């Protein structure tokens, strides 16, 4: 029997011993090196710790200069990231771009605004109570996606604003052997604002390789009166052309709800569960508030969507018009798609600039 490598953690594996090594990177230990944490003599907490000195929270966070990219982690061994915690001001959640690179690759496998990565795309705090992502009061963002790497892992944050940003973070990982069949974690952000009439929003396209799709987050703004969620999500895989292999029955159905999420009557009922959620509704009740906005996630942890060579994912925006007919909508839809695949991956389309990312 092969020794347990410490990956694939869960209650069923929790009692097993392993030779995997636990490490953590933060502003108090930039390298994750054994016995080197809490040694900072400079940092954002230097003033507060001036009476106590080294070892007393001298460096709890980092400043990321305006219009610059900051490296949070640079690991040069084999292992897997198992948990990420971070927090920053909500106004920055669309302007700080999280990127991840595996095994020295040139193009990132993850490129997503921080807020959207943690299912908070509207720059307004909301809690999330799911297995892979948890967001707790007041804006503590946690990721439990397992992210294996065989040679190296690099995580950066780009600050697209004209002001310095303060970020608190901790990246917990293990150093261990990674099995041959472990794929690499990927996440990509896209936005249609507004969605052109009679077109579909594309969550993912151009994916080449062997892998499985594991999650969707949508930040959706309804630009019309009435119900917006009749549209189908579709998964085109392994050479599918005009018609997909998988087709949903409606937006709220895909996210595990039903009947317009209307419970109680006249209200949208929010929920956040281990794999499914419609956890955020922002109503236009203020003087300057625009249309209703929604946040929803669907994790394919228990039902990954497997593909052999390629994948494309789209969703329709459909409401109702007179005569019981569907109405193609022109909503603002921002999506984050999560998947695992073999490398190399196809480079992502360029991320838009800060003006096209921001929430207005």
mmCIF file of C-alpha atoms in Angstrom:
data_model
loop_
_atom_site.group_PDB
_atom_site.id
_atom_site.type_symbol
_atom_site.label_atom_id
_atom_site.label_comp_id
_atom_site.label_asym_id
_atom_site.label_seq_id
_atom_site.Cartn_x
_atom_site.Cartn_y
_atom_site.Cartn_z
ATOM 1 C CA UNK A 1 0.000 0.000 0.000
ATOM 2 C CA UNK A 2 1.330 3.427 -0.965
ATOM 3 C CA UNK A 3 1.974 5.910 1.878
ATOM 4 C CA UNK A 4 -0.761 8.531 2.241
ATOM 5 C CA UNK A 5 0.386 11.760 0.541
ATOM 6 C CA UNK A 6 -1.896 14.077 2.528
ATOM 7 C CA UNK A 7 -4.070 15.139 -0.427
ATOM 8 C CA UNK A 8 -7.803 14.685 -1.005
ATOM 9 C CA UNK A 9 -8.566 15.647 2.568
ATOM 10 C CA UNK A 10 -11.943 15.068 4.198
ATOM 11 C CA UNK A 11 -13.395 13.410 7.274
ATOM 12 C CA UNK A 12 -12.725 9.984 5.808
ATOM 13 C CA UNK A 13 -8.983 10.702 5.509
ATOM 14 C CA UNK A 14 -8.529 12.699 8.695
ATOM 15 C CA UNK A 15 -7.145 9.890 10.868
ATOM 16 C CA UNK A 16 -4.446 8.839 8.378
ATOM 17 C CA UNK A 17 -0.800 9.616 9.088
ATOM 18 C CA UNK A 18 1.294 11.160 6.332
ATOM 19 C CA UNK A 19 4.828 12.371 5.702
ATOM 20 C CA UNK A 20 3.461 15.454 3.928
ATOM 21 C CA UNK A 21 4.827 18.688 5.374
ATOM 22 C CA UNK A 22 2.532 21.544 6.428
ATOM 23 C CA UNK A 23 3.627 25.064 5.495
ATOM 24 C CA UNK A 24 2.058 28.542 5.422
ATOM 25 C CA UNK A 25 2.907 31.816 3.718
ATOM 26 C CA UNK A 26 1.864 35.201 5.086
ATOM 27 C CA UNK A 27 3.374 38.621 5.676
ATOM 28 C CA UNK A 28 4.979 37.035 8.758
ATOM 29 C CA UNK A 29 6.710 34.289 6.739
ATOM 30 C CA UNK A 30 7.167 35.091 3.056
ATOM 31 C CA UNK A 31 8.870 31.812 2.146
ATOM 32 C CA UNK A 32 6.864 29.415 4.310
ATOM 33 C CA UNK A 33 10.180 28.137 5.623
ATOM 34 C CA UNK A 34 10.174 25.932 8.720
ATOM 35 C CA UNK A 35 10.851 27.839 11.953
ATOM 36 C CA UNK A 36 10.891 31.245 10.243
ATOM 37 C CA UNK A 37 7.423 32.634 11.035
ATOM 38 C CA UNK A 38 6.783 35.600 13.308
ATOM 39 C CA UNK A 39 10.300 36.995 12.878
ATOM 40 C CA UNK A 40 9.430 40.249 11.092
ATOM 41 C CA UNK A 41 11.024 43.472 12.285
ATOM 42 C CA UNK A 42 9.339 45.669 9.682
ATOM 43 C CA UNK A 43 5.706 45.752 8.609
ATOM 44 C CA UNK A 44 2.280 47.339 8.888
ATOM 45 C CA UNK A 45 2.103 46.507 12.604
ATOM 46 C CA UNK A 46 5.478 47.949 13.556
ATOM 47 C CA UNK A 47 3.986 50.989 15.253
ATOM 48 C CA UNK A 48 1.457 48.990 17.265
ATOM 49 C CA UNK A 49 4.113 46.501 18.375
ATOM 50 C CA UNK A 50 6.773 49.080 19.257
ATOM 51 C CA UNK A 51 6.556 48.313 22.990
ATOM 52 C CA UNK A 52 6.696 44.554 22.449
ATOM 53 C CA UNK A 53 9.096 44.039 19.551
ATOM 54 C CA UNK A 54 9.801 41.073 17.313
ATOM 55 C CA UNK A 55 7.298 38.243 17.472
ATOM 56 C CA UNK A 56 4.350 40.490 18.371
ATOM 57 C CA UNK A 57 2.370 40.970 15.144
ATOM 58 C CA UNK A 58 4.875 43.244 13.437
ATOM 59 C CA UNK A 59 3.745 42.323 9.908
ATOM 60 C CA UNK A 60 0.061 41.270 9.729
ATOM 61 C CA UNK A 61 -0.633 42.669 6.242
ATOM 62 C CA UNK A 62 0.930 44.120 3.105
ATOM 63 C CA UNK A 63 0.651 47.330 1.126
ATOM 64 C CA UNK A 64 0.212 46.773 -2.606
ATOM 65 C CA UNK A 65 1.263 49.947 -4.424
ATOM 66 C CA UNK A 66 -1.089 51.553 -6.943
ATOM 67 C CA UNK A 67 -0.951 50.139 -10.473
ATOM 68 C CA UNK A 68 1.440 47.352 -9.527
ATOM 69 C CA UNK A 69 1.581 43.569 -9.158
ATOM 70 C CA UNK A 70 2.561 41.992 -5.842
ATOM 71 C CA UNK A 71 3.738 38.385 -5.364
ATOM 72 C CA UNK A 72 1.967 36.749 -2.425
ATOM 73 C CA UNK A 73 3.566 33.326 -2.752
ATOM 74 C CA UNK A 74 6.391 31.723 -4.727
ATOM 75 C CA UNK A 75 6.831 28.041 -3.868
ATOM 76 C CA UNK A 76 9.539 25.941 -5.514
ATOM 77 C CA UNK A 77 8.651 22.385 -4.507
ATOM 78 C CA UNK A 78 5.959 19.773 -5.123
ATOM 79 C CA UNK A 79 2.695 19.931 -3.199
ATOM 80 C CA UNK A 80 -0.725 21.546 -3.065
ATOM 81 C CA UNK A 81 -2.382 24.668 -1.745
ATOM 82 C CA UNK A 82 -5.141 23.581 0.638
ATOM 83 C CA UNK A 83 -6.531 26.818 2.081
ATOM 84 C CA UNK A 84 -6.378 30.538 1.317
ATOM 85 C CA UNK A 85 -7.646 33.235 3.654
ATOM 86 C CA UNK A 86 -7.591 36.924 2.843
ATOM 87 C CA UNK A 87 -9.420 40.165 3.448
ATOM 88 C CA UNK A 88 -9.363 43.715 2.107
ATOM 89 C CA UNK A 89 -11.792 46.608 1.696
ATOM 90 C CA UNK A 90 -14.874 45.741 -0.428
ATOM 91 C CA UNK A 91 -14.311 48.746 -2.703
ATOM 92 C CA UNK A 92 -11.226 46.902 -4.013
ATOM 93 C CA UNK A 93 -12.830 43.559 -4.755
ATOM 94 C CA UNK A 94 -13.138 44.146 -8.513
ATOM 95 C CA UNK A 95 -9.844 46.069 -8.776
ATOM 96 C CA UNK A 96 -7.494 43.520 -7.199
ATOM 97 C CA UNK A 97 -6.811 40.712 -9.675
ATOM 98 C CA UNK A 98 -5.830 37.310 -8.324
ATOM 99 C CA UNK A 99 -3.550 35.218 -10.564
ATOM 100 C CA UNK A 100 -2.044 31.763 -10.065
ATOM 101 C CA UNK A 101 0.703 30.062 -12.070
ATOM 102 C CA UNK A 102 1.625 26.379 -11.823
ATOM 103 C CA UNK A 103 5.017 24.811 -12.619
ATOM 104 C CA UNK A 104 6.576 27.922 -14.116
ATOM 105 C CA UNK A 105 3.951 28.510 -16.792
ATOM 106 C CA UNK A 106 3.952 31.812 -18.687
ATOM 107 C CA UNK A 107 0.187 32.356 -18.670
ATOM 108 C CA UNK A 108 -1.890 32.190 -15.476
ATOM 109 C CA UNK A 109 -4.252 29.297 -14.783
ATOM 110 C CA UNK A 110 -6.310 31.555 -12.503
ATOM 111 C CA UNK A 111 -7.174 35.164 -13.391
ATOM 112 C CA UNK A 112 -10.133 36.509 -11.444
ATOM 113 C CA UNK A 113 -11.000 39.648 -9.432
ATOM 114 C CA UNK A 114 -10.664 38.802 -5.745
ATOM 115 C CA UNK A 115 -14.336 39.452 -4.949
ATOM 116 C CA UNK A 116 -15.641 37.208 -7.716
ATOM 117 C CA UNK A 117 -13.238 34.399 -6.810
ATOM 118 C CA UNK A 118 -14.904 34.356 -3.379
ATOM 119 C CA UNK A 119 -18.495 34.794 -4.688
ATOM 120 C CA UNK A 120 -18.666 38.496 -3.754
ATOM 121 C CA UNK A 121 -18.650 40.183 -7.144
ATOM 122 C CA UNK A 122 -20.766 43.215 -6.259
ATOM 123 C CA UNK A 123 -18.261 44.785 -3.836
ATOM 124 C CA UNK A 124 -20.807 44.505 -1.029
ATOM 125 C CA UNK A 125 -20.210 41.973 1.723
ATOM 126 C CA UNK A 126 -22.319 38.840 1.864
ATOM 127 C CA UNK A 127 -21.617 35.610 3.691
ATOM 128 C CA UNK A 128 -21.065 32.313 1.869
ATOM 129 C CA UNK A 129 -21.468 28.957 3.599
ATOM 130 C CA UNK A 130 -20.222 26.381 1.106
ATOM 131 C CA UNK A 131 -17.622 23.603 1.037
ATOM 132 C CA UNK A 132 -14.991 25.105 -1.312
ATOM 133 C CA UNK A 133 -15.644 28.787 -0.507
ATOM 134 C CA UNK A 134 -16.608 30.370 2.815
ATOM 135 C CA UNK A 135 -16.995 34.095 3.431
ATOM 136 C CA UNK A 136 -17.542 35.093 7.039
ATOM 137 C CA UNK A 137 -18.220 38.355 8.899
ATOM 138 C CA UNK A 138 -17.007 40.852 8.025
ATOM 139 C CA UNK A 139 -15.396 39.931 4.725
ATOM 140 C CA UNK A 140 -13.114 37.064 5.754
ATOM 141 C CA UNK A 141 -12.641 35.175 2.476
ATOM 142 C CA UNK A 142 -11.687 31.488 2.496
ATOM 143 C CA UNK A 143 -10.936 29.038 -0.315
ATOM 144 C CA UNK A 144 -10.605 25.288 0.184
ATOM 145 C CA UNK A 145 -10.092 24.356 -3.472
ATOM 146 C CA UNK A 146 -7.210 21.864 -3.610
ATOM 147 C CA UNK A 147 -4.539 23.240 -5.969
ATOM 148 C CA UNK A 148 -1.759 20.740 -6.723
ATOM 149 C CA UNK A 149 1.578 21.592 -8.363
ATOM 150 C CA UNK A 150 4.574 19.451 -9.252
ATOM 151 C CA UNK A 151 7.433 21.954 -9.492
ATOM 152 C CA UNK A 152 6.261 25.378 -8.355
ATOM 153 C CA UNK A 153 3.330 27.623 -7.514
ATOM 154 C CA UNK A 154 3.168 31.396 -7.826
ATOM 155 C CA UNK A 155 0.299 33.612 -6.642
ATOM 156 C CA UNK A 156 0.134 37.333 -7.438
ATOM 157 C CA UNK A 157 -2.307 40.201 -6.905
ATOM 158 C CA UNK A 158 -2.463 43.154 -9.296
ATOM 159 C CA UNK A 159 -3.765 46.476 -7.982
ATOM 160 C CA UNK A 160 -5.495 48.263 -10.872
ATOM 161 C CA UNK A 161 -6.352 51.377 -8.863
ATOM 162 C CA UNK A 162 -4.493 54.647 -8.435
ATOM 163 C CA UNK A 163 -4.265 54.140 -4.659
ATOM 164 C CA UNK A 164 -2.274 51.748 -2.488
ATOM 165 C CA UNK A 165 -4.189 48.718 -1.205
ATOM 166 C CA UNK A 166 -3.901 46.924 2.134
ATOM 167 C CA UNK A 167 -4.278 43.149 2.022
ATOM 168 C CA UNK A 168 -4.275 40.626 4.870
ATOM 169 C CA UNK A 169 -3.654 37.047 3.729
ATOM 170 C CA UNK A 170 -2.508 33.550 4.623
ATOM 171 C CA UNK A 171 -1.827 30.693 2.206
ATOM 172 C CA UNK A 172 -1.757 27.211 3.765
ATOM 173 C CA UNK A 173 -0.194 24.412 1.736
ATOM 174 C CA UNK A 174 1.432 21.010 1.947
ATOM 175 C CA UNK A 175 4.702 19.772 0.476
ATOM 176 C CA UNK A 176 4.204 16.252 -0.809
ATOM 177 C CA UNK A 177 4.239 13.990 -3.851
ATOM 178 C CA UNK A 178 1.495 14.723 -6.379
ATOM 179 C CA UNK A 179 -0.025 11.719 -8.218
ATOM 180 C CA UNK A 180 0.137 11.499 -11.997
ATOM 181 C CA UNK A 181 -3.634 11.799 -12.399
ATOM 182 C CA UNK A 182 -3.941 15.056 -10.406
ATOM 183 C CA UNK A 183 -5.027 17.927 -12.675
ATOM 184 C CA UNK A 184 -4.300 21.641 -12.261
ATOM 185 C CA UNK A 185 -6.802 24.131 -10.847
ATOM 186 C CA UNK A 186 -8.097 26.882 -13.193
ATOM 187 C CA UNK A 187 -10.509 29.808 -12.871
ATOM 188 C CA UNK A 188 -11.500 32.479 -15.391
ATOM 189 C CA UNK A 189 -13.650 35.628 -15.191
ATOM 190 C CA UNK A 190 -15.816 36.991 -18.027
ATOM 191 C CA UNK A 191 -18.427 39.722 -18.316
ATOM 192 C CA UNK A 192 -21.209 40.690 -20.734
ATOM 193 C CA UNK A 193 -22.296 44.257 -19.918
ATOM 194 C CA UNK A 194 -24.872 44.416 -21.314
ATOM 195 C CA UNK A 195 -25.498 41.100 -22.997
ATOM 196 C CA UNK A 196 -26.323 41.802 -26.686
ATOM 197 C CA UNK A 197 -29.906 41.075 -27.727
ATOM 198 C CA UNK A 198 -30.527 37.409 -28.627
ATOM 199 C CA UNK A 199 -26.966 36.414 -27.665
ATOM 200 C CA UNK A 200 -25.813 34.116 -24.877
ATOM 201 C CA UNK A 201 -23.265 34.813 -22.172
ATOM 202 C CA UNK A 202 -20.158 32.655 -22.555
ATOM 203 C CA UNK A 203 -18.691 31.514 -19.266
ATOM 204 C CA UNK A 204 -15.896 29.491 -20.828
ATOM 205 C CA UNK A 205 -14.535 28.859 -24.309
ATOM 206 C CA UNK A 206 -11.319 27.717 -25.914
ATOM 207 C CA UNK A 207 -10.525 25.155 -23.217
ATOM 208 C CA UNK A 208 -8.285 22.442 -24.652
ATOM 209 C CA UNK A 209 -7.154 19.363 -22.776
ATOM 210 C CA UNK A 210 -8.434 16.649 -20.443
ATOM 211 C CA UNK A 211 -10.244 17.784 -17.329
ATOM 212 C CA UNK A 212 -13.441 18.417 -15.399
ATOM 213 C CA UNK A 213 -15.552 21.497 -14.694
ATOM 214 C CA UNK A 214 -16.190 22.052 -10.988
ATOM 215 C CA UNK A 215 -17.945 25.353 -10.387
ATOM 216 C CA UNK A 216 -19.816 28.476 -11.464
ATOM 217 C CA UNK A 217 -20.290 31.843 -9.785
ATOM 218 C CA UNK A 218 -22.490 34.513 -11.366
ATOM 219 C CA UNK A 219 -22.881 38.174 -10.427
ATOM 220 C CA UNK A 220 -26.064 38.997 -12.358
ATOM 221 C CA UNK A 221 -27.790 42.366 -12.746
ATOM 222 C CA UNK A 222 -31.325 42.305 -14.140
ATOM 223 C CA UNK A 223 -31.864 45.280 -16.459
ATOM 224 C CA UNK A 224 -35.582 44.648 -17.044
ATOM 225 C CA UNK A 225 -38.671 44.326 -14.907
ATOM 226 C CA UNK A 226 -40.000 40.850 -14.267
ATOM 227 C CA UNK A 227 -38.358 37.456 -13.848
ATOM 228 C CA UNK A 228 -34.958 37.064 -15.494
ATOM 229 C CA UNK A 229 -33.997 33.423 -15.018
ATOM 230 C CA UNK A 230 -35.646 31.230 -17.669
ATOM 231 C CA UNK A 231 -32.356 30.736 -19.537
ATOM 232 C CA UNK A 232 -30.603 27.410 -19.984
ATOM 233 C CA UNK A 233 -26.955 26.716 -19.159
ATOM 234 C CA UNK A 234 -25.242 24.511 -21.751
ATOM 235 C CA UNK A 235 -22.014 22.495 -21.735
ATOM 236 C CA UNK A 236 -20.437 21.785 -25.124
ATOM 237 C CA UNK A 237 -17.697 19.184 -24.819
ATOM 238 C CA UNK A 238 -15.404 16.996 -26.893
ATOM 239 C CA UNK A 239 -16.326 18.272 -30.345
ATOM 240 C CA UNK A 240 -19.937 19.367 -29.728
ATOM 241 C CA UNK A 241 -20.878 21.935 -32.351
ATOM 242 C CA UNK A 242 -24.390 23.416 -32.641
ATOM 243 C CA UNK A 243 -25.921 21.411 -29.805
ATOM 244 C CA UNK A 244 -24.413 20.589 -26.406
ATOM 245 C CA UNK A 245 -24.185 17.337 -24.487
ATOM 246 C CA UNK A 246 -25.605 18.901 -21.310
ATOM 247 C CA UNK A 247 -28.469 21.408 -21.173
ATOM 248 C CA UNK A 248 -30.163 22.797 -18.074
ATOM 249 C CA UNK A 249 -33.819 23.732 -17.590
ATOM 250 C CA UNK A 250 -33.532 27.236 -16.146
ATOM 251 C CA UNK A 251 -31.196 29.509 -14.245
ATOM 252 C CA UNK A 252 -32.607 28.953 -10.767
ATOM 253 C CA UNK A 253 -32.834 25.221 -11.484
ATOM 254 C CA UNK A 254 -29.104 25.013 -12.236
ATOM 255 C CA UNK A 255 -28.329 26.694 -8.911
ATOM 256 C CA UNK A 256 -30.510 24.179 -7.078
ATOM 257 C CA UNK A 257 -33.607 26.349 -6.574
ATOM 258 C CA UNK A 258 -37.054 26.370 -8.146
ATOM 259 C CA UNK A 259 -39.976 28.601 -9.072
ATOM 260 C CA UNK A 260 -38.054 31.887 -9.322
ATOM 261 C CA UNK A 261 -36.651 31.491 -5.778
ATOM 262 C CA UNK A 262 -39.903 33.157 -4.656
ATOM 263 C CA UNK A 263 -40.282 32.283 -0.990
ATOM 264 C CA UNK A 264 -42.019 33.877 0.777
ATOM 265 C CA UNK A 265 -44.346 35.103 -1.936
ATOM 266 C CA UNK A 266 -43.206 38.391 -3.372
ATOM 267 C CA UNK A 267 -39.636 37.970 -2.113
ATOM 268 C CA UNK A 268 -36.487 36.257 -3.362
ATOM 269 C CA UNK A 269 -35.437 33.648 -0.805
ATOM 270 C CA UNK A 270 -31.658 33.565 -0.380
ATOM 271 C CA UNK A 271 -29.758 30.436 0.648
ATOM 272 C CA UNK A 272 -26.171 29.233 0.992
ATOM 273 C CA UNK A 273 -25.534 25.472 1.162
ATOM 274 C CA UNK A 274 -22.442 23.257 0.742
ATOM 275 C CA UNK A 275 -22.695 23.053 -3.067
ATOM 276 C CA UNK A 276 -25.468 25.459 -4.134
ATOM 277 C CA UNK A 277 -26.429 29.027 -3.352
ATOM 278 C CA UNK A 278 -28.296 32.162 -4.328
ATOM 279 C CA UNK A 279 -26.808 34.024 -1.421
ATOM 280 C CA UNK A 280 -27.093 37.694 -2.390
ATOM 281 C CA UNK A 281 -29.914 39.975 -3.515
ATOM 282 C CA UNK A 282 -29.316 43.725 -3.766
ATOM 283 C CA UNK A 283 -32.534 45.685 -4.247
ATOM 284 C CA UNK A 284 -32.788 49.117 -5.916
ATOM 285 C CA UNK A 285 -34.210 50.847 -2.837
ATOM 286 C CA UNK A 286 -31.692 53.678 -2.428
ATOM 287 C CA UNK A 287 -31.607 57.090 -4.055
ATOM 288 C CA UNK A 288 -28.817 56.049 -6.437
ATOM 289 C CA UNK A 289 -29.412 52.290 -6.604
ATOM 290 C CA UNK A 290 -29.760 50.712 -10.038
ATOM 291 C CA UNK A 291 -31.449 47.432 -11.030
ATOM 292 C CA UNK A 292 -31.643 44.316 -8.836
ATOM 293 C CA UNK A 293 -28.412 42.387 -8.476
ATOM 294 C CA UNK A 294 -27.883 38.734 -7.572
ATOM 295 C CA UNK A 295 -25.036 36.438 -6.531
ATOM 296 C CA UNK A 296 -25.284 32.688 -7.080
ATOM 297 C CA UNK A 297 -22.942 29.686 -7.094
ATOM 298 C CA UNK A 298 -23.009 26.029 -8.134
ATOM 299 C CA UNK A 299 -20.173 23.679 -7.152
ATOM 300 C CA UNK A 300 -19.839 20.443 -9.135
ATOM 301 C CA UNK A 301 -17.921 18.730 -6.320
ATOM 302 C CA UNK A 302 -20.124 15.654 -6.222
ATOM 303 C CA UNK A 303 -20.950 15.769 -9.947
ATOM 304 C CA UNK A 304 -17.931 17.099 -11.900
ATOM 305 C CA UNK A 305 -18.506 17.651 -15.596
ATOM 306 C CA UNK A 306 -15.759 15.647 -17.288
ATOM 307 C CA UNK A 307 -14.343 16.372 -20.739
ATOM 308 C CA UNK A 308 -11.661 14.640 -22.778
ATOM 309 C CA UNK A 309 -10.463 17.298 -25.224
ATOM 310 C CA UNK A 310 -12.392 20.587 -25.083
ATOM 311 C CA UNK A 311 -15.129 22.508 -23.275
ATOM 312 C CA UNK A 312 -17.385 25.508 -23.858
ATOM 313 C CA UNK A 313 -20.032 26.747 -21.404
ATOM 314 C CA UNK A 314 -22.824 29.279 -22.100
ATOM 315 C CA UNK A 315 -25.949 30.565 -20.363
ATOM 316 C CA UNK A 316 -29.033 32.307 -21.741
ATOM 317 C CA UNK A 317 -30.729 35.349 -20.224
ATOM 318 C CA UNK A 318 -34.472 34.916 -20.686
ATOM 319 C CA UNK A 319 -37.532 36.641 -19.270
ATOM 320 C CA UNK A 320 -41.166 36.887 -20.361
ATOM 321 C CA UNK A 321 -43.031 39.095 -22.811
ATOM 322 C CA UNK A 322 -46.683 39.304 -23.797
ATOM 323 C CA UNK A 323 -48.522 36.236 -24.969
ATOM 324 C CA UNK A 324 -46.497 33.863 -22.787
ATOM 325 C CA UNK A 325 -43.412 34.274 -24.973
ATOM 326 C CA UNK A 326 -39.774 34.291 -23.920
ATOM 327 C CA UNK A 327 -37.956 37.646 -23.950
ATOM 328 C CA UNK A 328 -34.179 37.633 -24.608
ATOM 329 C CA UNK A 329 -32.694 39.962 -21.992
ATOM 330 C CA UNK A 330 -29.776 42.376 -22.084
ATOM 331 C CA UNK A 331 -28.498 41.988 -18.548
ATOM 332 C CA UNK A 332 -25.104 42.593 -16.937
ATOM 333 C CA UNK A 333 -23.628 39.127 -16.307
ATOM 334 C CA UNK A 334 -20.197 38.532 -14.784
ATOM 335 C CA UNK A 335 -19.146 34.903 -14.413
ATOM 336 C CA UNK A 336 -16.323 32.975 -12.821
ATOM 337 C CA UNK A 337 -15.774 29.434 -14.085
ATOM 338 C CA UNK A 338 -13.752 26.907 -12.057
ATOM 339 C CA UNK A 339 -12.235 23.734 -13.520
ATOM 340 C CA UNK A 340 -9.322 21.282 -13.388
ATOM 341 C CA UNK A 341 -7.378 20.190 -16.443
ATOM 342 C CA UNK A 342 -4.075 18.859 -17.696
ATOM 343 C CA UNK A 343 -1.478 21.409 -18.770
ATOM 344 C CA UNK A 344 -0.653 23.197 -20.962
ATOM 345 C CA UNK A 345 -3.861 25.241 -21.080
ATOM 346 C CA UNK A 346 -4.890 27.671 -23.795
ATOM 347 C CA UNK A 347 -4.104 31.303 -22.816
ATOM 348 C CA UNK A 348 -7.122 33.275 -21.614
ATOM 349 C CA UNK A 349 -8.549 36.235 -23.504
ATOM 350 C CA UNK A 350 -7.128 39.494 -22.083
ATOM 351 C CA UNK A 351 -8.870 40.718 -18.959
ATOM 352 C CA UNK A 352 -10.636 44.079 -19.532
ATOM 353 C CA UNK A 353 -9.356 47.265 -17.955
ATOM 354 C CA UNK A 354 -10.478 48.661 -14.630
ATOM 355 C CA UNK A 355 -13.342 50.711 -16.149
ATOM 356 C CA UNK A 356 -14.913 47.562 -17.612
ATOM 357 C CA UNK A 357 -14.359 45.572 -14.438
ATOM 358 C CA UNK A 358 -15.830 47.991 -11.957
ATOM 359 C CA UNK A 359 -19.239 47.877 -10.339
ATOM 360 C CA UNK A 360 -21.245 51.058 -10.998
#
